[in-house]
Amino acid sequence: MKNRIKVYRAMHDLTQEALANNLGVTRQTILAIEKGKYDPSLELAFKIARYFGASIEEIFIYDEPV
Amino acid sequence: MLKIIYSGCTMKRNTFYLLAGIVALAEVGIFWLSVRLENPIPIQVAFVLGVILLYLARRRVEETIEDERTAMITQKAALRTLEASWVIFFVLSLGSAVIAFSRPLGLRPPHPEPHEVFPTEALELPVFGGFAIFQMTLLCLMIFLYVGFRVYYARKYGEWDTDEEQD
């Protein structure tokens, strides 16, 4: 699953550390999500979307497996 | 009073890791003290106290050190360790069962004078010590397996990845 967290972070001028602290997760988790190594839970995905004032679909893009 | 001090006390993540290292060193020292005193009570009590201390200290860490990703890594590593341990324990138990049933009906043949040939005092302690070492070996194997699986899943889920924001 791809995502646009890095873009939204840049738009809000946020570091990974700051975003992680605001969401109550570790910085490594934000990094892993950005790199596509970890897919967040639905709860964390909603938290991220609400934090940026966007919908989940705007931040996370689901790729159909080929 | 102790509760007030405890509830007002927070610590940083690195302080917690430092405390964990100090506790581990203290446990090693107390282990050797127990061996010298020939008394298992000090290390047993110290180990339980150490675990409780680290549990309480971990709750006081102000930064987030555990979230859903780390919980998932822990769960996956624990599950794989359990699966591998189950196989190892079963294999060892099968070996023990084969040895036991190699004798007629699994029973030892009666010995005419067992006390003269196998004095109880001479046998009990080494046998017990050997069993303890066997248990410790299995426990260490489980710990190594857990650490191995944890490292594997931590790498898989980006625990040590770096990027441009890395200090």
PDB file of C-alpha atoms in Angstrom:
ATOM      1  CA  MET A   1       0.000   0.000   0.000  1.00  0.00           C
ATOM      2  CA  LYS A   2       1.368   3.370  -1.035  1.00  0.00           C
ATOM      3  CA  ASN A   3       0.836   6.529   0.943  1.00  0.00           C
ATOM      4  CA  ARG A   4       1.378  10.263   0.799  1.00  0.00           C
ATOM      5  CA  ILE A   5       2.317  10.873   4.414  1.00  0.00           C
ATOM      6  CA  LYS A   6       5.651  12.398   3.443  1.00  0.00           C
ATOM      7  CA  VAL A   7       3.879  14.898   1.196  1.00  0.00           C
ATOM      8  CA  TYR A   8       1.385  15.809   3.899  1.00  0.00           C
ATOM      9  CA  ARG A   9       4.184  16.128   6.438  1.00  0.00           C
ATOM     10  CA  ALA A  10       5.982  18.520   4.141  1.00  0.00           C
ATOM     11  CA  MET A  11       2.777  20.487   3.613  1.00  0.00           C
ATOM     12  CA  HIS A  12       2.354  20.831   7.394  1.00  0.00           C
ATOM     13  CA  ASP A  13       6.097  21.347   7.953  1.00  0.00           C
ATOM     14  CA  LEU A  14       6.289  18.396  10.348  1.00  0.00           C
ATOM     15  CA  THR A  15       9.163  16.092  11.186  1.00  0.00           C
ATOM     16  CA  GLN A  16       8.630  12.358  11.601  1.00  0.00           C
ATOM     17  CA  GLU A  17       9.385  12.749  15.305  1.00  0.00           C
ATOM     18  CA  ALA A  18       6.762  15.460  15.755  1.00  0.00           C
ATOM     19  CA  LEU A  19       4.122  13.512  13.857  1.00  0.00           C
ATOM     20  CA  ALA A  20       4.946  10.363  15.825  1.00  0.00           C
ATOM     21  CA  ASN A  21       4.653  12.214  19.142  1.00  0.00           C
ATOM     22  CA  ASN A  22       1.305  13.692  18.129  1.00  0.00           C
ATOM     23  CA  LEU A  23      -0.041  10.285  17.108  1.00  0.00           C
ATOM     24  CA  GLY A  24       1.427   8.388  20.078  1.00  0.00           C
ATOM     25  CA  VAL A  25       3.660   6.092  18.043  1.00  0.00           C
ATOM     26  CA  THR A  26       7.414   5.772  17.581  1.00  0.00           C
ATOM     27  CA  ARG A  27       9.322   7.657  14.867  1.00  0.00           C
ATOM     28  CA  GLN A  28      10.363   4.305  13.384  1.00  0.00           C
ATOM     29  CA  THR A  29       6.711   3.448  12.835  1.00  0.00           C
ATOM     30  CA  ILE A  30       6.138   6.631  10.816  1.00  0.00           C
ATOM     31  CA  LEU A  31       9.307   5.892   8.844  1.00  0.00           C
ATOM     32  CA  ALA A  32       8.222   2.274   8.223  1.00  0.00           C
ATOM     33  CA  ILE A  33       4.788   3.429   7.016  1.00  0.00           C
ATOM     34  CA  GLU A  34       6.306   6.056   4.716  1.00  0.00           C
ATOM     35  CA  LYS A  35       8.658   3.466   3.217  1.00  0.00           C
ATOM     36  CA  GLY A  36       5.792   1.027   2.721  1.00  0.00           C
ATOM     37  CA  LYS A  37       7.315  -1.561   5.034  1.00  0.00           C
ATOM     38  CA  TYR A  38       4.430  -1.487   7.452  1.00  0.00           C
ATOM     39  CA  ASP A  39       0.714  -1.031   6.814  1.00  0.00           C
ATOM     40  CA  PRO A  40      -0.898   0.777   9.755  1.00  0.00           C
ATOM     41  CA  SER A  41      -3.995  -0.462  11.511  1.00  0.00           C
ATOM     42  CA  LEU A  42      -7.318   1.066  10.522  1.00  0.00           C
ATOM     43  CA  GLU A  43      -7.296   3.043  13.765  1.00  0.00           C
ATOM     44  CA  LEU A  44      -3.873   4.559  13.112  1.00  0.00           C
ATOM     45  CA  ALA A  45      -4.787   5.242   9.479  1.00  0.00           C
ATOM     46  CA  PHE A  46      -7.858   7.171  10.652  1.00  0.00           C
ATOM     47  CA  LYS A  47      -5.745   9.043  13.203  1.00  0.00           C
ATOM     48  CA  ILE A  48      -3.253  10.056  10.512  1.00  0.00           C
ATOM     49  CA  ALA A  49      -5.999  11.122   8.135  1.00  0.00           C
ATOM     50  CA  ARG A  50      -7.826  13.153  10.779  1.00  0.00           C
ATOM     51  CA  TYR A  51      -4.588  14.733  11.933  1.00  0.00           C
ATOM     52  CA  PHE A  52      -3.978  16.067   8.424  1.00  0.00           C
ATOM     53  CA  GLY A  53      -7.644  16.912   7.910  1.00  0.00           C
ATOM     54  CA  ALA A  54      -7.918  14.570   4.949  1.00  0.00           C
ATOM     55  CA  SER A  55      -9.717  11.366   4.116  1.00  0.00           C
ATOM     56  CA  ILE A  56      -8.005   7.982   4.297  1.00  0.00           C
ATOM     57  CA  GLU A  57      -8.216   7.614   0.505  1.00  0.00           C
ATOM     58  CA  GLU A  58      -6.332  10.863   0.045  1.00  0.00           C
ATOM     59  CA  ILE A  59      -3.404   9.597   2.112  1.00  0.00           C
ATOM     60  CA  PHE A  60      -3.382   5.857   1.506  1.00  0.00           C
ATOM     61  CA  ILE A  61      -3.534   4.347  -1.963  1.00  0.00           C
ATOM     62  CA  TYR A  62      -4.392   0.695  -2.167  1.00  0.00           C
ATOM     63  CA  ASP A  63      -2.536  -1.189  -4.901  1.00  0.00           C
ATOM     64  CA  GLU A  64      -4.308  -4.265  -6.209  1.00  0.00           C
ATOM     65  CA  PRO A  65      -1.825  -7.153  -6.172  1.00  0.00           C
ATOM     66  CA  VAL A  66      -1.049  -8.241  -9.748  1.00  0.00           C
TER      67      VAL A  66
ATOM     68  CA  MET B   1       4.467   8.322  50.186  1.00  0.00           C
ATOM     69  CA  LEU B   2       6.189   5.835  47.912  1.00  0.00           C
ATOM     70  CA  LYS B   3       3.188   6.002  45.581  1.00  0.00           C
ATOM     71  CA  ILE B   4       3.465   9.785  45.358  1.00  0.00           C
ATOM     72  CA  ILE B   5       7.186   9.596  44.526  1.00  0.00           C
ATOM     73  CA  TYR B   6       6.517   6.840  41.996  1.00  0.00           C
ATOM     74  CA  SER B   7       3.619   8.629  40.281  1.00  0.00           C
ATOM     75  CA  GLY B   8       5.572  11.877  39.933  1.00  0.00           C
ATOM     76  CA  CYS B   9       8.696  10.226  38.570  1.00  0.00           C
ATOM     77  CA  THR B  10       9.140   9.949  34.823  1.00  0.00           C
ATOM     78  CA  MET B  11      12.211   8.926  32.904  1.00  0.00           C
ATOM     79  CA  LYS B  12      13.618   9.184  29.434  1.00  0.00           C
ATOM     80  CA  ARG B  13      13.960   6.202  27.146  1.00  0.00           C
ATOM     81  CA  ASN B  14      17.762   6.118  27.342  1.00  0.00           C
ATOM     82  CA  THR B  15      17.606   6.296  31.145  1.00  0.00           C
ATOM     83  CA  PHE B  16      15.396   3.228  31.090  1.00  0.00           C
ATOM     84  CA  TYR B  17      17.863   1.342  28.886  1.00  0.00           C
ATOM     85  CA  LEU B  18      20.707   2.388  31.217  1.00  0.00           C
ATOM     86  CA  LEU B  19      18.708   1.153  34.205  1.00  0.00           C
ATOM     87  CA  ALA B  20      18.061  -2.153  32.422  1.00  0.00           C
ATOM     88  CA  GLY B  21      21.806  -2.564  31.842  1.00  0.00           C
ATOM     89  CA  ILE B  22      22.600  -1.845  35.489  1.00  0.00           C
ATOM     90  CA  VAL B  23      19.968  -4.346  36.639  1.00  0.00           C
ATOM     91  CA  ALA B  24      21.389  -6.998  34.286  1.00  0.00           C
ATOM     92  CA  LEU B  25      24.910  -6.451  35.626  1.00  0.00           C
ATOM     93  CA  ALA B  26      23.639  -6.586  39.205  1.00  0.00           C
ATOM     94  CA  GLU B  27      21.860  -9.874  38.444  1.00  0.00           C
ATOM     95  CA  VAL B  28      25.106 -11.394  37.136  1.00  0.00           C
ATOM     96  CA  GLY B  29      26.912 -10.276  40.309  1.00  0.00           C
ATOM     97  CA  ILE B  30      24.178 -11.653  42.566  1.00  0.00           C
ATOM     98  CA  PHE B  31      24.237 -14.927  40.624  1.00  0.00           C
ATOM     99  CA  TRP B  32      27.919 -15.408  41.434  1.00  0.00           C
ATOM    100  CA  LEU B  33      27.251 -14.359  45.030  1.00  0.00           C
ATOM    101  CA  SER B  34      24.591 -17.063  45.238  1.00  0.00           C
ATOM    102  CA  VAL B  35      27.021 -19.625  43.841  1.00  0.00           C
ATOM    103  CA  ARG B  36      29.648 -18.596  46.402  1.00  0.00           C
ATOM    104  CA  LEU B  37      27.131 -18.721  49.247  1.00  0.00           C
ATOM    105  CA  GLU B  38      25.764 -22.002  47.868  1.00  0.00           C
ATOM    106  CA  ASN B  39      22.306 -20.540  48.375  1.00  0.00           C
ATOM    107  CA  PRO B  40      19.849 -20.077  45.463  1.00  0.00           C
ATOM    108  CA  ILE B  41      17.565 -17.652  47.349  1.00  0.00           C
ATOM    109  CA  PRO B  42      19.503 -14.393  46.633  1.00  0.00           C
ATOM    110  CA  ILE B  43      19.477 -14.798  42.834  1.00  0.00           C
ATOM    111  CA  GLN B  44      15.881 -16.009  42.779  1.00  0.00           C
ATOM    112  CA  VAL B  45      14.671 -13.054  44.858  1.00  0.00           C
ATOM    113  CA  ALA B  46      16.912 -10.613  42.949  1.00  0.00           C
ATOM    114  CA  PHE B  47      15.633 -11.853  39.587  1.00  0.00           C
ATOM    115  CA  VAL B  48      11.988 -11.380  40.549  1.00  0.00           C
ATOM    116  CA  LEU B  49      12.728  -7.938  42.024  1.00  0.00           C
ATOM    117  CA  GLY B  50      14.672  -6.986  38.879  1.00  0.00           C
ATOM    118  CA  VAL B  51      11.764  -7.939  36.627  1.00  0.00           C
ATOM    119  CA  ILE B  52       9.307  -5.963  38.809  1.00  0.00           C
ATOM    120  CA  LEU B  53      11.647  -2.942  38.878  1.00  0.00           C
ATOM    121  CA  LEU B  54      12.018  -2.928  35.089  1.00  0.00           C
ATOM    122  CA  TYR B  55       8.268  -3.391  34.610  1.00  0.00           C
ATOM    123  CA  LEU B  56       7.526  -0.394  36.841  1.00  0.00           C
ATOM    124  CA  ALA B  57      10.301   1.686  35.265  1.00  0.00           C
ATOM    125  CA  ARG B  58       9.036   0.935  31.773  1.00  0.00           C
ATOM    126  CA  ARG B  59       5.643   2.363  32.653  1.00  0.00           C
ATOM    127  CA  ARG B  60       7.304   5.616  33.682  1.00  0.00           C
ATOM    128  CA  VAL B  61       9.070   6.221  30.365  1.00  0.00           C
ATOM    129  CA  GLU B  62       7.644   9.459  28.998  1.00  0.00           C
ATOM    130  CA  GLU B  63       8.382   8.781  25.302  1.00  0.00           C
ATOM    131  CA  THR B  64       6.517   6.162  23.319  1.00  0.00           C
ATOM    132  CA  ILE B  65       8.584   2.987  23.257  1.00  0.00           C
ATOM    133  CA  GLU B  66       5.823   0.603  22.275  1.00  0.00           C
ATOM    134  CA  ASP B  67       3.124   1.031  19.665  1.00  0.00           C
ATOM    135  CA  GLU B  68       1.115  -1.209  17.352  1.00  0.00           C
ATOM    136  CA  ARG B  69       4.106  -1.980  15.095  1.00  0.00           C
ATOM    137  CA  THR B  70       6.430  -2.981  17.955  1.00  0.00           C
ATOM    138  CA  ALA B  71       3.565  -4.966  19.524  1.00  0.00           C
ATOM    139  CA  MET B  72       3.095  -6.801  16.236  1.00  0.00           C
ATOM    140  CA  ILE B  73       6.839  -7.562  16.001  1.00  0.00           C
ATOM    141  CA  THR B  74       6.778  -8.906  19.568  1.00  0.00           C
ATOM    142  CA  GLN B  75       3.703 -11.034  18.871  1.00  0.00           C
ATOM    143  CA  LYS B  76       5.095 -12.512  15.668  1.00  0.00           C
ATOM    144  CA  ALA B  77       8.471 -13.283  17.281  1.00  0.00           C
ATOM    145  CA  ALA B  78       6.760 -14.857  20.308  1.00  0.00           C
ATOM    146  CA  LEU B  79       4.511 -17.006  18.107  1.00  0.00           C
ATOM    147  CA  ARG B  80       7.405 -18.265  15.987  1.00  0.00           C
ATOM    148  CA  THR B  81       9.435 -18.984  19.150  1.00  0.00           C
ATOM    149  CA  LEU B  82       6.528 -20.967  20.558  1.00  0.00           C
ATOM    150  CA  GLU B  83       6.182 -22.966  17.330  1.00  0.00           C
ATOM    151  CA  ALA B  84       9.921 -23.731  17.161  1.00  0.00           C
ATOM    152  CA  SER B  85      10.089 -24.534  20.894  1.00  0.00           C
ATOM    153  CA  TRP B  86       7.123 -26.880  20.565  1.00  0.00           C
ATOM    154  CA  VAL B  87       8.987 -28.884  17.899  1.00  0.00           C
ATOM    155  CA  ILE B  88      12.252 -28.932  19.911  1.00  0.00           C
ATOM    156  CA  PHE B  89      10.531 -29.975  23.149  1.00  0.00           C
ATOM    157  CA  PHE B  90       8.553 -32.650  21.341  1.00  0.00           C
ATOM    158  CA  VAL B  91      11.700 -34.066  19.707  1.00  0.00           C
ATOM    159  CA  LEU B  92      13.489 -34.174  23.076  1.00  0.00           C
ATOM    160  CA  SER B  93      10.461 -35.760  24.736  1.00  0.00           C
ATOM    161  CA  LEU B  94      10.302 -38.357  21.962  1.00  0.00           C
ATOM    162  CA  GLY B  95      13.952 -39.193  22.647  1.00  0.00           C
ATOM    163  CA  SER B  96      13.238 -39.540  26.360  1.00  0.00           C
ATOM    164  CA  ALA B  97      10.205 -41.723  25.627  1.00  0.00           C
ATOM    165  CA  VAL B  98      12.259 -43.996  23.365  1.00  0.00           C
ATOM    166  CA  ILE B  99      14.907 -44.396  26.085  1.00  0.00           C
ATOM    167  CA  ALA B 100      12.226 -45.113  28.696  1.00  0.00           C
ATOM    168  CA  PHE B 101      10.374 -47.666  26.539  1.00  0.00           C
ATOM    169  CA  SER B 102      13.570 -49.370  25.394  1.00  0.00           C
ATOM    170  CA  ARG B 103      13.440 -51.265  28.647  1.00  0.00           C
ATOM    171  CA  PRO B 104      10.861 -54.036  29.110  1.00  0.00           C
ATOM    172  CA  LEU B 105       7.465 -52.365  29.683  1.00  0.00           C
ATOM    173  CA  GLY B 106       9.305 -49.159  30.449  1.00  0.00           C
ATOM    174  CA  LEU B 107      10.151 -50.378  33.926  1.00  0.00           C
ATOM    175  CA  ARG B 108      13.597 -50.798  35.403  1.00  0.00           C
ATOM    176  CA  PRO B 109      14.558 -54.383  36.246  1.00  0.00           C
ATOM    177  CA  PRO B 110      14.534 -54.968  40.002  1.00  0.00           C
ATOM    178  CA  HIS B 111      17.937 -54.651  41.603  1.00  0.00           C
ATOM    179  CA  PRO B 112      18.851 -56.917  44.495  1.00  0.00           C
ATOM    180  CA  GLU B 113      20.566 -54.255  46.592  1.00  0.00           C
ATOM    181  CA  PRO B 114      19.980 -50.854  45.078  1.00  0.00           C
ATOM    182  CA  HIS B 115      21.289 -48.864  48.045  1.00  0.00           C
ATOM    183  CA  GLU B 116      24.698 -50.498  47.929  1.00  0.00           C
ATOM    184  CA  VAL B 117      25.220 -50.070  44.204  1.00  0.00           C
ATOM    185  CA  PHE B 118      23.590 -46.630  43.825  1.00  0.00           C
ATOM    186  CA  PRO B 119      23.922 -44.667  47.054  1.00  0.00           C
ATOM    187  CA  THR B 120      21.119 -42.084  47.036  1.00  0.00           C
ATOM    188  CA  GLU B 121      23.284 -39.278  48.461  1.00  0.00           C
ATOM    189  CA  ALA B 122      25.846 -39.649  45.706  1.00  0.00           C
ATOM    190  CA  LEU B 123      23.272 -39.666  42.903  1.00  0.00           C
ATOM    191  CA  GLU B 124      20.694 -37.051  43.791  1.00  0.00           C
ATOM    192  CA  LEU B 125      22.705 -33.851  43.606  1.00  0.00           C
ATOM    193  CA  PRO B 126      24.531 -34.444  40.302  1.00  0.00           C
ATOM    194  CA  VAL B 127      21.321 -35.708  38.683  1.00  0.00           C
ATOM    195  CA  PHE B 128      19.434 -32.652  39.939  1.00  0.00           C
ATOM    196  CA  GLY B 129      22.254 -30.348  38.791  1.00  0.00           C
ATOM    197  CA  GLY B 130      22.276 -31.983  35.369  1.00  0.00           C
ATOM    198  CA  PHE B 131      18.533 -31.510  35.054  1.00  0.00           C
ATOM    199  CA  ALA B 132      18.876 -27.829  36.023  1.00  0.00           C
ATOM    200  CA  ILE B 133      21.588 -27.329  33.390  1.00  0.00           C
ATOM    201  CA  PHE B 134      19.379 -29.080  30.823  1.00  0.00           C
ATOM    202  CA  GLN B 135      16.497 -26.754  31.710  1.00  0.00           C
ATOM    203  CA  MET B 136      18.749 -23.700  31.517  1.00  0.00           C
ATOM    204  CA  THR B 137      20.051 -24.827  28.118  1.00  0.00           C
ATOM    205  CA  LEU B 138      16.508 -25.126  26.782  1.00  0.00           C
ATOM    206  CA  LEU B 139      15.594 -21.746  28.263  1.00  0.00           C
ATOM    207  CA  CYS B 140      18.672 -20.124  26.690  1.00  0.00           C
ATOM    208  CA  LEU B 141      17.771 -21.763  23.373  1.00  0.00           C
ATOM    209  CA  MET B 142      14.288 -20.264  23.598  1.00  0.00           C
ATOM    210  CA  ILE B 143      15.762 -16.831  24.360  1.00  0.00           C
ATOM    211  CA  PHE B 144      18.169 -17.091  21.402  1.00  0.00           C
ATOM    212  CA  LEU B 145      15.285 -18.166  19.153  1.00  0.00           C
ATOM    213  CA  TYR B 146      13.154 -15.258  20.364  1.00  0.00           C
ATOM    214  CA  VAL B 147      15.951 -12.724  19.846  1.00  0.00           C
ATOM    215  CA  GLY B 148      16.628 -14.161  16.377  1.00  0.00           C
ATOM    216  CA  PHE B 149      12.981 -13.981  15.327  1.00  0.00           C
ATOM    217  CA  ARG B 150      12.677 -10.508  16.821  1.00  0.00           C
ATOM    218  CA  VAL B 151      15.666  -9.261  14.859  1.00  0.00           C
ATOM    219  CA  TYR B 152      14.228 -10.816  11.689  1.00  0.00           C
ATOM    220  CA  TYR B 153      10.801  -9.188  12.074  1.00  0.00           C
ATOM    221  CA  ALA B 154      12.279  -5.899  13.276  1.00  0.00           C
ATOM    222  CA  ARG B 155      14.335  -5.727  10.062  1.00  0.00           C
ATOM    223  CA  LYS B 156      11.322  -6.720   7.988  1.00  0.00           C
ATOM    224  CA  TYR B 157       9.189  -3.945   9.478  1.00  0.00           C
ATOM    225  CA  GLY B 158      11.820  -1.240   9.260  1.00  0.00           C
ATOM    226  CA  GLU B 159      13.125  -1.026  12.813  1.00  0.00           C
ATOM    227  CA  TRP B 160      16.637   0.040  11.809  1.00  0.00           C
ATOM    228  CA  ASP B 161      15.869   1.841   8.582  1.00  0.00           C
ATOM    229  CA  THR B 162      17.360   5.288   8.238  1.00  0.00           C
ATOM    230  CA  ASP B 163      16.405   8.299   6.205  1.00  0.00           C
ATOM    231  CA  GLU B 164      17.376  11.918   5.793  1.00  0.00           C
ATOM    232  CA  GLU B 165      15.905  12.806   9.184  1.00  0.00           C
ATOM    233  CA  GLN B 166      18.129  10.344  11.043  1.00  0.00           C
ATOM    234  CA  ASP B 167      20.435  12.033  13.548  1.00  0.00           C
TER     235      ASP B 167
END
